[in-house]
Short mmCIF file of C-alpha atoms in Angstrom, two decimals:
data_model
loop_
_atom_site.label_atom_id
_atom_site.label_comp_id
_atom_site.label_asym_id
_atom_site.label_seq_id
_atom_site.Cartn_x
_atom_site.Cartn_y
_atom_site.Cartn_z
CA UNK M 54 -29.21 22.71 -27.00
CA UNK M 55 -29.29 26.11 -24.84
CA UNK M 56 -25.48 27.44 -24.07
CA UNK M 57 -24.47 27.14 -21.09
CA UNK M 58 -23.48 30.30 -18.83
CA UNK M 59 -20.10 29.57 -19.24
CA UNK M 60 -20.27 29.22 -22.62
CA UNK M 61 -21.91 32.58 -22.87
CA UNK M 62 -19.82 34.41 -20.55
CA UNK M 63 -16.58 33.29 -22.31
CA UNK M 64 -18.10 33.73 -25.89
CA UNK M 65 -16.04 35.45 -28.70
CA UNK M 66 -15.16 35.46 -31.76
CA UNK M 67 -13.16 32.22 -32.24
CA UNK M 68 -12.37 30.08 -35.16
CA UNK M 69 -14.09 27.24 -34.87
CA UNK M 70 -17.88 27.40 -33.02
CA UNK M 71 -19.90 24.66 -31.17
CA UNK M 72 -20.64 21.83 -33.23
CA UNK M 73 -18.82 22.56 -36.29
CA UNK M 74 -17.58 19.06 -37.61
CA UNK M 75 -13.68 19.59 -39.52
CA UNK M 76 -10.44 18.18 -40.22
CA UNK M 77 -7.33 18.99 -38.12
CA UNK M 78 -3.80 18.14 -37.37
CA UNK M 79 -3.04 16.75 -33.55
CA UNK M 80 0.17 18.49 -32.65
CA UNK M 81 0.40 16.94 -28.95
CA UNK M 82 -0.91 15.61 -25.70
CA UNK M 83 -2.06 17.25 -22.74
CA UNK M 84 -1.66 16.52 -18.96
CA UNK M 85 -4.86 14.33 -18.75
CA UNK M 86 -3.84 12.60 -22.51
CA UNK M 87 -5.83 14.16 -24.54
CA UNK M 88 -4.86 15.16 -28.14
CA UNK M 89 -4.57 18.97 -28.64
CA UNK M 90 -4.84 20.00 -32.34
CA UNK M 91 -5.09 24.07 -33.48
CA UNK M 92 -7.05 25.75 -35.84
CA UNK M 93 -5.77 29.50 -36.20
CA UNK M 94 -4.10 29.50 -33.10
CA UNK M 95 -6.39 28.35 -31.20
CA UNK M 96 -6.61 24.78 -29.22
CA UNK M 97 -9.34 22.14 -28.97
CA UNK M 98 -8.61 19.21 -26.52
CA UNK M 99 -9.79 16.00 -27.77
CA UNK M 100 -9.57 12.94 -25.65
CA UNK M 101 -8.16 9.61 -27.75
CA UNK M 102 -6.05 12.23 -30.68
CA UNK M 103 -2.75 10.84 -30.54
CA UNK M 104 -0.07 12.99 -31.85
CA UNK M 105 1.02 13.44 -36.06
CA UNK M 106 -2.62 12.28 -36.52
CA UNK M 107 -5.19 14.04 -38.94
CA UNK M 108 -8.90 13.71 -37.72
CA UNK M 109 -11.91 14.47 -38.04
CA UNK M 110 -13.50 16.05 -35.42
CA UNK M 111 -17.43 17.38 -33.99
CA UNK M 112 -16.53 20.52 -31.62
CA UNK M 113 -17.99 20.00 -27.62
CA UNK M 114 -17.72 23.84 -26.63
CA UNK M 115 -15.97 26.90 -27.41
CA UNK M 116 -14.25 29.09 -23.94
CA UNK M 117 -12.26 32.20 -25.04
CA UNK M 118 -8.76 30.61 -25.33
CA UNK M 119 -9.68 26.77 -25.99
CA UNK M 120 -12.22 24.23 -26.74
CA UNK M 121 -13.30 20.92 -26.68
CA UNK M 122 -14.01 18.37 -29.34
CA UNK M 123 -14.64 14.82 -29.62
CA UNK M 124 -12.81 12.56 -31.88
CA UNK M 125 -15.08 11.15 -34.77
CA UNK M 126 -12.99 9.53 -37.14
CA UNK M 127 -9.11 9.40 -37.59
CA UNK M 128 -8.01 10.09 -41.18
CA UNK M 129 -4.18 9.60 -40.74
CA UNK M 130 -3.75 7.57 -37.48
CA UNK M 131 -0.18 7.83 -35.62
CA UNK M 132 2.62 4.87 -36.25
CA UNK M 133 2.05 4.71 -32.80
CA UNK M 134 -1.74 4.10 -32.36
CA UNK M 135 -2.47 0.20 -31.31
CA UNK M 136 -6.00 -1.03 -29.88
CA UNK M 137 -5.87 -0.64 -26.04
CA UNK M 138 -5.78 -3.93 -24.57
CA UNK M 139 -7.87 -2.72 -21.36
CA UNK M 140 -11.70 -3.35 -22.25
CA UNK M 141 -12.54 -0.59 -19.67
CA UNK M 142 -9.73 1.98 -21.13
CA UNK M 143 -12.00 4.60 -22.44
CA UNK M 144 -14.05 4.21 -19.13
CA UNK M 145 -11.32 4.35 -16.91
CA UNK M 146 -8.88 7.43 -15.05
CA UNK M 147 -6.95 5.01 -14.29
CA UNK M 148 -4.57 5.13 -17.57
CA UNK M 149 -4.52 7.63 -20.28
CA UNK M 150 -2.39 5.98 -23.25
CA UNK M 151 -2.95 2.32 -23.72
CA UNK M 152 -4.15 3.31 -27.15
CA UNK M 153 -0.22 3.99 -27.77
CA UNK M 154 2.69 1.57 -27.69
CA UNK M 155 5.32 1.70 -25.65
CA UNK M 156 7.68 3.39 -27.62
CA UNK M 157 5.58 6.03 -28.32
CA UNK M 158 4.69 6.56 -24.48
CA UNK M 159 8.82 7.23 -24.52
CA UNK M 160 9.10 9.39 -27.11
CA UNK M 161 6.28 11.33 -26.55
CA UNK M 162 7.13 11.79 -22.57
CA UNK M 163 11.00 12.49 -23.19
CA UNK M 164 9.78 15.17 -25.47
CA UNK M 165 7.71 16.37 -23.12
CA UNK M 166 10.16 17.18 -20.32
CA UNK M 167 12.11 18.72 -22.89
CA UNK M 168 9.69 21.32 -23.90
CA UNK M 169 8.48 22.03 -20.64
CA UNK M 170 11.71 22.82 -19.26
CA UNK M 171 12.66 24.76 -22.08
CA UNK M 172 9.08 26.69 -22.10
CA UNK M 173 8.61 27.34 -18.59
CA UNK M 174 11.93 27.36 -16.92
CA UNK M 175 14.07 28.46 -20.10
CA UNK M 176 16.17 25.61 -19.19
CA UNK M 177 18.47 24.54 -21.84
CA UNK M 178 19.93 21.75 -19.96
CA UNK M 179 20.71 18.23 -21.97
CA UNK M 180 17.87 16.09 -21.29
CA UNK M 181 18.68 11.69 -21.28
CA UNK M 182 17.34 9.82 -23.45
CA UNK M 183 14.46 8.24 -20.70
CA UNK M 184 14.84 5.09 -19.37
CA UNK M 185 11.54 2.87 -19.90
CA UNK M 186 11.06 -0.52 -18.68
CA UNK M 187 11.16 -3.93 -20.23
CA UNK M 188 7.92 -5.05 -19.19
CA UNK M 189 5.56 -2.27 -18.99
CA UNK M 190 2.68 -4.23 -17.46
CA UNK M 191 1.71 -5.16 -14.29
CA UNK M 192 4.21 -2.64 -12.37
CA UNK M 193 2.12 -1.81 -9.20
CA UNK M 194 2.53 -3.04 -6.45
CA UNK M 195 -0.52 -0.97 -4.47
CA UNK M 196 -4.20 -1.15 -5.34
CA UNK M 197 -6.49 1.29 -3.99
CA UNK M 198 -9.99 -0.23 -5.56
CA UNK M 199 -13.43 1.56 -4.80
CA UNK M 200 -16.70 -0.72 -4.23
CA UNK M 201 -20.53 0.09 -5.36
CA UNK M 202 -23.33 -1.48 -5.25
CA UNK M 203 -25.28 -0.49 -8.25
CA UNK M 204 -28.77 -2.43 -8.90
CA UNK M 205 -27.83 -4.95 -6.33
CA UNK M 206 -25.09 -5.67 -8.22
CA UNK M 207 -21.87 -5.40 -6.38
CA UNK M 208 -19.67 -2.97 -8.71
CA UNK M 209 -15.72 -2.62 -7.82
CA UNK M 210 -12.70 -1.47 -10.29
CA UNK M 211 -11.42 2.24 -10.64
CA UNK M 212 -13.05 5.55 -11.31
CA UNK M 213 -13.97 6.96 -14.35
CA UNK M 214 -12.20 9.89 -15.38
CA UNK M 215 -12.88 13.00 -13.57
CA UNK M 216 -15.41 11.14 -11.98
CA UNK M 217 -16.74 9.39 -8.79
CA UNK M 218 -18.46 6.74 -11.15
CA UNK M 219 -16.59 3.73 -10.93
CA UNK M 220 -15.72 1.90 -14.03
CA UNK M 221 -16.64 -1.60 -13.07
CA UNK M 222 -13.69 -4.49 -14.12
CA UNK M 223 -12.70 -7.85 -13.04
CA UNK M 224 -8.84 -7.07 -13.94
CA UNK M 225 -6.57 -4.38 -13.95
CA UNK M 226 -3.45 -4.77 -16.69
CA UNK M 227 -1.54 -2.45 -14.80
CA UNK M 228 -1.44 -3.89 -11.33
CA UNK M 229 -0.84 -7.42 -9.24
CA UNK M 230 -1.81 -10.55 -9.82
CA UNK M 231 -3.03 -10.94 -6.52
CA UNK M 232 -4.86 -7.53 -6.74
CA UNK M 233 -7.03 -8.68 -9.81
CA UNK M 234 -7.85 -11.92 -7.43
CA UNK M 235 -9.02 -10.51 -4.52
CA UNK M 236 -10.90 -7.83 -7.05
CA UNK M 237 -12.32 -10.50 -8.62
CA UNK M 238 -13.12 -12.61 -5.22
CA UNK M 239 -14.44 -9.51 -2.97
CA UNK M 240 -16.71 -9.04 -5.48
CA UNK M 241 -18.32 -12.20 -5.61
CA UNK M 242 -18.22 -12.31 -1.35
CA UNK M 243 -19.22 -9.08 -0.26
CA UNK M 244 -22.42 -9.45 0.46
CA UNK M 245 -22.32 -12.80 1.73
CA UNK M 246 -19.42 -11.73 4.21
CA UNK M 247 -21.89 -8.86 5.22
CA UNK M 248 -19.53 -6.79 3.25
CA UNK M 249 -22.06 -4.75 1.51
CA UNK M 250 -20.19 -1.65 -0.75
CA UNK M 251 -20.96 1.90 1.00
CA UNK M 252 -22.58 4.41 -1.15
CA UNK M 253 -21.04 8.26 -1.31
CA UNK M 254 -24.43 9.32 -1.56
CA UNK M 255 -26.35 8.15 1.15
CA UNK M 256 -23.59 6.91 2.92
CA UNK M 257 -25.23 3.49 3.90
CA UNK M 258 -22.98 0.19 3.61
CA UNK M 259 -19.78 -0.87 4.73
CA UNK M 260 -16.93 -1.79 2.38
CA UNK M 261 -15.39 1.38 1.20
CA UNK M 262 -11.80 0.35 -0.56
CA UNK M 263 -10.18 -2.97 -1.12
CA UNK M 264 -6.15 -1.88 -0.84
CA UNK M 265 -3.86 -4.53 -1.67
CA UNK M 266 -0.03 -4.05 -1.12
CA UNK M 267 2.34 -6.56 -2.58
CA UNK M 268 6.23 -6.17 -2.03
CA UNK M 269 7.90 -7.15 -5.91
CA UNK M 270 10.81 -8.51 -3.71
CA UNK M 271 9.73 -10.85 -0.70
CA UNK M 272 6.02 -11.44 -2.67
CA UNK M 273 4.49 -10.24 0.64
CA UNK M 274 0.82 -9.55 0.52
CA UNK M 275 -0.85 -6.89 2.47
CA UNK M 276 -4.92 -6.54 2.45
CA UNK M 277 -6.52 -3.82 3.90
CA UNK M 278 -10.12 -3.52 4.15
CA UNK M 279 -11.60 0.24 4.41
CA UNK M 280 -14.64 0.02 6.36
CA UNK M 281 -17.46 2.63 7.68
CA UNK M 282 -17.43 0.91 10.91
CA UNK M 283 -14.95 -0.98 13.40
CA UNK M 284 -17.43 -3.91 13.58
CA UNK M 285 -16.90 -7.05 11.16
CA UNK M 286 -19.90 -9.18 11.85
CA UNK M 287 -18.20 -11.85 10.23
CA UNK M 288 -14.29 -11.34 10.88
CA UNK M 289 -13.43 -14.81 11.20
CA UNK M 290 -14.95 -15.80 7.77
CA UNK M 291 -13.65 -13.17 6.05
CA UNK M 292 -10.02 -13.99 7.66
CA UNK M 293 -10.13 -17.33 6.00
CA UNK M 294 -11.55 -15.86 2.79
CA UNK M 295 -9.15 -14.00 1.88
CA UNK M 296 -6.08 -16.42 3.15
CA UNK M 297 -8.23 -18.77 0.84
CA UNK M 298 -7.72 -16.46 -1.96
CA UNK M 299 -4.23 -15.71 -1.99
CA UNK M 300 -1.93 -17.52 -0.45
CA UNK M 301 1.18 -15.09 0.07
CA UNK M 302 -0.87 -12.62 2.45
CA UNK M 303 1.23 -12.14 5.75
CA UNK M 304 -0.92 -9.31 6.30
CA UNK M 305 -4.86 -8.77 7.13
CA UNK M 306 -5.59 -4.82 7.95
CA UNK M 307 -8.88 -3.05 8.77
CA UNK M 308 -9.51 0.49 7.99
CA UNK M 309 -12.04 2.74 9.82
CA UNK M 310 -13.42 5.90 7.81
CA UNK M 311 -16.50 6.98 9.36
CA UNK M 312 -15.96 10.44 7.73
CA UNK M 313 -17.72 11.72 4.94
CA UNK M 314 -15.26 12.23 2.56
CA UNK M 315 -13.53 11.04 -1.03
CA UNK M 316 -10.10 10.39 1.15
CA UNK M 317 -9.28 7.02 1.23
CA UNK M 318 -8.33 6.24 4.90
CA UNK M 319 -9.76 7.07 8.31
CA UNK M 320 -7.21 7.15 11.12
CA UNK M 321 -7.97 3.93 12.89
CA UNK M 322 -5.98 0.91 11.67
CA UNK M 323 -6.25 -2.27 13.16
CA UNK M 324 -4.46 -5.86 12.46
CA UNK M 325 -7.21 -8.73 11.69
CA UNK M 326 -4.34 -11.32 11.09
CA UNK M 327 -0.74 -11.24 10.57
CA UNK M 328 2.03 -8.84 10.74
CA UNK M 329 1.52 -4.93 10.91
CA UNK M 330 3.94 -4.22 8.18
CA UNK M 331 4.93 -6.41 5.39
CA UNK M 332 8.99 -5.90 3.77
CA UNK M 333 10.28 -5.11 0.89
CA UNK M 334 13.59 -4.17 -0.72
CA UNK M 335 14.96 -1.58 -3.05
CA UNK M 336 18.40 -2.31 -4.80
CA UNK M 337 20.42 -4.03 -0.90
CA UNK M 338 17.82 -1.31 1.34
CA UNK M 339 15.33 -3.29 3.41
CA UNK M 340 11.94 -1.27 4.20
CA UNK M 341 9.20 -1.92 6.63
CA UNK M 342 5.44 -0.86 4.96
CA UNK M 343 2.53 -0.29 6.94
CA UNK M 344 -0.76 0.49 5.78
CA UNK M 345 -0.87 3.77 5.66
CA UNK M 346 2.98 4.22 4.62
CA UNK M 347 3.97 6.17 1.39
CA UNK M 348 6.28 3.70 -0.52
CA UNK M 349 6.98 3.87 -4.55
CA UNK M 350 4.28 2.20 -6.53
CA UNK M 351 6.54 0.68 -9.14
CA UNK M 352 9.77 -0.73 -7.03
CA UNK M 353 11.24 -1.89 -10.24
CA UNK M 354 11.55 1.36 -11.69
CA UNK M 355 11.74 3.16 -8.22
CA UNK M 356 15.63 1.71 -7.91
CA UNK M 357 16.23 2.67 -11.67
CA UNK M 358 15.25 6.29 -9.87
CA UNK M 359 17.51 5.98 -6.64
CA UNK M 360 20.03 4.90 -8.60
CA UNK M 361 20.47 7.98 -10.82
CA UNK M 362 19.99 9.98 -7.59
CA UNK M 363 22.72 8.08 -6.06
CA UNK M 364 24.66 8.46 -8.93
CA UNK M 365 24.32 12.40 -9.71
CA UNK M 366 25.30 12.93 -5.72
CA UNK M 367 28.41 11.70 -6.85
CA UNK M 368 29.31 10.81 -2.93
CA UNK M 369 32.96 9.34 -1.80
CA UNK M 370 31.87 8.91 2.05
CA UNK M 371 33.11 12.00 3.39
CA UNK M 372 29.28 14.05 2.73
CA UNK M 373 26.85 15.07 4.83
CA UNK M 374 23.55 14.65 2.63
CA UNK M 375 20.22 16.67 3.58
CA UNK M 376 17.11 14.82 2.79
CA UNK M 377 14.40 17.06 2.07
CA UNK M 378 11.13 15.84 2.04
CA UNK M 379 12.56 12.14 3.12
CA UNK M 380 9.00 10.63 3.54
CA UNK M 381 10.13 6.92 5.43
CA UNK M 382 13.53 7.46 4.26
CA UNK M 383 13.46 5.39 0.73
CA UNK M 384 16.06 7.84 -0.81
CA UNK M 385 17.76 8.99 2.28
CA UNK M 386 18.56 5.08 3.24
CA UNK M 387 20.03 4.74 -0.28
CA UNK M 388 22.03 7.75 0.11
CA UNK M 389 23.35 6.45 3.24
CA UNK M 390 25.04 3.59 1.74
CA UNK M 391 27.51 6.05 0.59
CA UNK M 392 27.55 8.89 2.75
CA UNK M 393 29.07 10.21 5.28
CA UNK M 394 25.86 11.07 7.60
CA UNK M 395 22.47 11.78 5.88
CA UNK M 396 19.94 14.01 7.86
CA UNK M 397 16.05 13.85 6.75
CA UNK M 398 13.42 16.12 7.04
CA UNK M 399 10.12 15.10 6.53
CA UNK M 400 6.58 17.40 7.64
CA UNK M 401 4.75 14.24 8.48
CA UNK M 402 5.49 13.16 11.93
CA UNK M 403 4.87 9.44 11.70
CA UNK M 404 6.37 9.15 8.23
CA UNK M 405 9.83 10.10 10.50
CA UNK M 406 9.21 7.30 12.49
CA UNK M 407 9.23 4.67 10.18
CA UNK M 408 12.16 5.92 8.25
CA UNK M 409 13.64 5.69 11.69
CA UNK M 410 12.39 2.51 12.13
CA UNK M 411 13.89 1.35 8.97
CA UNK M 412 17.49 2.99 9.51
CA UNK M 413 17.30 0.38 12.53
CA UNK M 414 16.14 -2.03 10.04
CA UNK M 415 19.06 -1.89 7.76
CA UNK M 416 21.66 -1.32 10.59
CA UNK M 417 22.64 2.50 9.42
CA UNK M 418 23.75 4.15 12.19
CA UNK M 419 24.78 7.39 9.95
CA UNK M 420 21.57 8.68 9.44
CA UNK M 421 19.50 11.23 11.52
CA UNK M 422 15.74 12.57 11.02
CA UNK M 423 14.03 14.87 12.10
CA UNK M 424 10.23 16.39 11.76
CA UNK M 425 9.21 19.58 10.37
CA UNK M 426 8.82 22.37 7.85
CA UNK M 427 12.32 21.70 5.63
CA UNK M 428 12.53 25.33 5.28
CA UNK M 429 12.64 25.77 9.22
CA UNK M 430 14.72 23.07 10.09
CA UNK M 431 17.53 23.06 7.58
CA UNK M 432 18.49 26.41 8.80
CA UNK M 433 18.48 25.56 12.15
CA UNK M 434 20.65 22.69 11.56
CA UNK M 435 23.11 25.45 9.44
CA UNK M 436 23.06 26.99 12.67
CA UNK M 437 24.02 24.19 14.21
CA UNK M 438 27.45 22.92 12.23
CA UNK M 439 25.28 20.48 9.98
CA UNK M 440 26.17 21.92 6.69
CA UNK M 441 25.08 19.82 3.85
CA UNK M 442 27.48 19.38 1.19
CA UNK M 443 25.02 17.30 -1.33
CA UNK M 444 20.75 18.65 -0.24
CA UNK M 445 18.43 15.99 -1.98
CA UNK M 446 14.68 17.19 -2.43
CA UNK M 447 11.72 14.81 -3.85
CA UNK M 448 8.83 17.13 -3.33
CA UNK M 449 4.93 16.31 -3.89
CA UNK M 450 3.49 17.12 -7.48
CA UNK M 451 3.25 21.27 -6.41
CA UNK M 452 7.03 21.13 -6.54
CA UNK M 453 9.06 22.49 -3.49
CA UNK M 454 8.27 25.03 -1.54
CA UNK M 455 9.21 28.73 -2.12
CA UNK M 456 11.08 29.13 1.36
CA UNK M 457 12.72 26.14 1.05
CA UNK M 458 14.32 26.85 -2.48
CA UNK M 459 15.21 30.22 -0.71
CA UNK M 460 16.98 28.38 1.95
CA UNK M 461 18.98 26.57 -0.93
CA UNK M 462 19.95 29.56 -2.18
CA UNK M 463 20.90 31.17 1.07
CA UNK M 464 22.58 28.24 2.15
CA UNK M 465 24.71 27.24 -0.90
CA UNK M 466 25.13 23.58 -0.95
CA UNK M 467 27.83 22.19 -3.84
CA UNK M 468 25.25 19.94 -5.80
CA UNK M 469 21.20 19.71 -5.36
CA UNK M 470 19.48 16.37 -6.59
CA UNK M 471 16.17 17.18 -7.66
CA UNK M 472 13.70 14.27 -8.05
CA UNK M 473 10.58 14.98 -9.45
CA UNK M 474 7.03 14.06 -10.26
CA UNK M 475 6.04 16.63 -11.94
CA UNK M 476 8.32 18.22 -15.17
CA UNK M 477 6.14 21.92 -14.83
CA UNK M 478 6.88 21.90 -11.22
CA UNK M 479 10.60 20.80 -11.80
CA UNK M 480 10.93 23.35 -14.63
CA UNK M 481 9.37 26.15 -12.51
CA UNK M 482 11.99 25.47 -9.57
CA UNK M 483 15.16 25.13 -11.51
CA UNK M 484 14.45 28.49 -12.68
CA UNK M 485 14.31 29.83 -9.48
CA UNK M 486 17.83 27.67 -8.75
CA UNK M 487 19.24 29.05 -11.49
CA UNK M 488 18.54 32.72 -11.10
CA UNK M 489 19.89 32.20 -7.60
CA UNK M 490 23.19 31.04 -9.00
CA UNK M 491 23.15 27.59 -9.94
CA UNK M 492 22.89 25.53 -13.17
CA UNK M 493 21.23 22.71 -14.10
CA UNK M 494 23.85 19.85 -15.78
CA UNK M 495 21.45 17.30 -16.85
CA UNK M 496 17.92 16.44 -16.35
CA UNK M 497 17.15 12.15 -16.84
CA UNK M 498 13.44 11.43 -17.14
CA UNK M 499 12.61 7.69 -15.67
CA UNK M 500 8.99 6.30 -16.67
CA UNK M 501 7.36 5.07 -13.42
CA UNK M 502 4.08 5.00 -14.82
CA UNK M 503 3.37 3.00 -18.23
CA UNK M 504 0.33 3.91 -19.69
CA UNK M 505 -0.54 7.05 -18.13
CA UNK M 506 0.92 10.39 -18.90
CA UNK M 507 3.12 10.97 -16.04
CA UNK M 508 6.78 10.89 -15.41
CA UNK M 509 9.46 11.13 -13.00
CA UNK M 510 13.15 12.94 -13.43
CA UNK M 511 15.82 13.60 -11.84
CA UNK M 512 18.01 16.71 -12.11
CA UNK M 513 21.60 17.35 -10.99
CA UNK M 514 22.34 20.56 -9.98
CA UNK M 515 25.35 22.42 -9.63
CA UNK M 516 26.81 25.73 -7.41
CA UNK M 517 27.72 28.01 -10.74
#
């Protein structure tokens, strides 16, 4: 097989070359799950290797400081290797360790955030044991599922990893009941409800994304239904359909995305049947979800979260709390319940409306948001006399901004509460916290996400 130019651009002398088959020792995981053995020094990625096995393995490719092999036969599996129970696992992006148990996930991701922080932040903090749930199944409580239509053959499930291929399924071990029937329904129906998938390629068709939202405490059901166009030439039947289907919807939503683009939704929304919102509630906190509304995919573990951030602010009733990135005010509503005032800032205009909306909600009249660039408003609220005596940041996966970690340091609260989705990013920022005179106490990783490689923590963070 000819080399590819980026195989011959990065070619030199390594220590293993393309397809060489050998035997190696898998020291570790990476980001995407794959195992990462060395030989010399040097790293080859191979997806299934589970850690503290020895394998033997056909090398992919060679770059200039890693490769990529593929996993032919495992000589010494891990303790903690079991079957994945998903018949679509090594199809689907969708979850990367099924093929591990449970405890393993743990171990493996508690380790984790401990050598990240100590490798890129030099942070020698005491990381928690992490705190994994009982039932590690079944935890989401949105579905975002893709349609096809593939040979005439309506296809729906997830996508394949790194991939726009979708990996077709009837169930999904990880998500609702009631998402796995209307999967399984919509997929029989679509045509006949004029339905028919749309195609990336050509962009012909109409379906787009079945989203199902179910709230863990009320068991209210939200469907949405992406569509290329406004027009359901059968809206009435597919009304009853789905009410048909599952009986706790409350909520029937269409989509519009006309756009020609991988992003889920278009920026119409309209209500077919039912309510506009359905409600759910974290820990005593009511909340009010639209379609389109960022809320915590797994609400069990999501309070397991708030709690600890509740519990490192360490508030008596007297503190003003800033809310950085506050989204609809899930943590700042939380923080409330034992604050003096808590202000949010949040870039995403209507995302401040509905944690207004569910301040009303909930009856808090100690809470104040605001919309903007955290970095630009916090100081003008300094400015202002609203000096935060606990600031609370839960910032996207690219970690918080540089200004705004500047504004920290500048303005000097007591204690920071650092949630995070993303252990590099954390590690990366509590550096920068640190040098700028504060220390990290503890860090407490929380496993939102059985089955795939990610986790949450939160860090408490202290005025040296």
């Amino acid at each position: 097989m000819e080399e590819s130019k980026l195989e011959r651009r990065n070619k030199v002398n390594t220590p293993v070359t393309k397809n060489d088959r050998i035997t190696v020792h898998i020291e570790d995981l990476t980001h995407d799950g794959a195992g990462v053995a060395k030989v010399d020094g040097y790293p080859l990625f191979i997806p299934g290797g589970l850690p503290n096995e020895t394998a033997e393995i056909h090398v992919l490719k060679t770059l200039k400081n890693y490769g990529f092999a593929k996993l032919i036969n495992i000589v010494e599996p891990s303790p903690f290797r079991v079957k994945a129970p998903c018949p679509v696992f090594s199809e689907c992006g969708g979850c990367q360790l099924q093929h591990m148990t449970y405890e393993g996930q743990l171990v493996w991701k508690e380790n984790m955030v401990r050598n990240v922080l100590k490798r890129i932040g030099k942070i020698d903090a005491p990381v928690l044991p992490i705190k994994g749930m009982e039932k590690p199944w079944e935890y989401r409580n949105k579905s975002q599922i893709p349609f096809d239509l593939e040979n005439g053959q309506v296809v729906a499930g997830f996508y394949q990893s790194k991939s726009h291929r979708i990996a077709d399924t009837n169930t999904c071990l990880i998500q609702s009941d009631s998402a796995d029937r209307l999967l399984r329904a919509v997929k029989v129906k679509a045509l006949e409800l004029d339905l028919v998938p749309y195609n990336e390629e050509n962009r012909k068709g109409q379906l787009r994304h079945l989203v199902v939202r179910k709230a863990r405490k009320t068991g209210e059901v939200m469907v949405v239904l992406v569509t290329k166009h406004p027009k359901l030439s059968k809206e009435d039947a597919i009304i009853e359909f789905i009410q048909t289907i599952e009986p706790n919807v409350t909520s029937i939503i269409q989509n519009v995305n006309n756009r020609n683009t991988n992003v889920i939704f278009g920026d119409e929304t309209n209500v077919l049947w039912g309510k506009a919102v359905i409600e759910d509630r974290i820990g005593d906190v009511r909340f009010e979800i639209s379609a389109r509304s960022f809320y915590q995919v797994n609400p069990e573990q999501t309070e397991v979260l708030y709690k600890q951030a509740l519990d490192y602010a360490q508030l008596s009733g007297d503190e003003t709390v800033i809310d950085a990135y506050c989204g609809i005010g899930t943590i700042s509503l939380f923080l409330a319940q034992k604050a003096k005032q808590v202000l949010g800032v949040e870039i995403v205009p209507q995302a401040i409306e509905d944690a207004k909306r569910n301040a009303e909600l909930n009856g808090f009249t100690n809470t104040y948001f605001e919309a903007g660039p955290a970095e630009e408003v916090i100081p003008k609220w300094y400015k202002e006399g609203k000096q935060a005596d606990v600031l609370v940041v839960d910032p996207p996966r690219k970690g918080c901004d540089e200004a705004l970690l500047t504004t920290i340091i500048e303005q000097r609260p007591k204690r920071v509460v650092y949630v995070s989705c993303n252990p590099a990013t954390l590690a990366r920022d509590l550096r920068i916290l640190e040098d700028g005179g504060y220390k990290t106490m503890e860090v407490q990783p929380v496993d939102m996400f059985p089955q795939t490689t990610h986790v949450e923590c939160c860090a408490l963070i202290e005025l040296k």
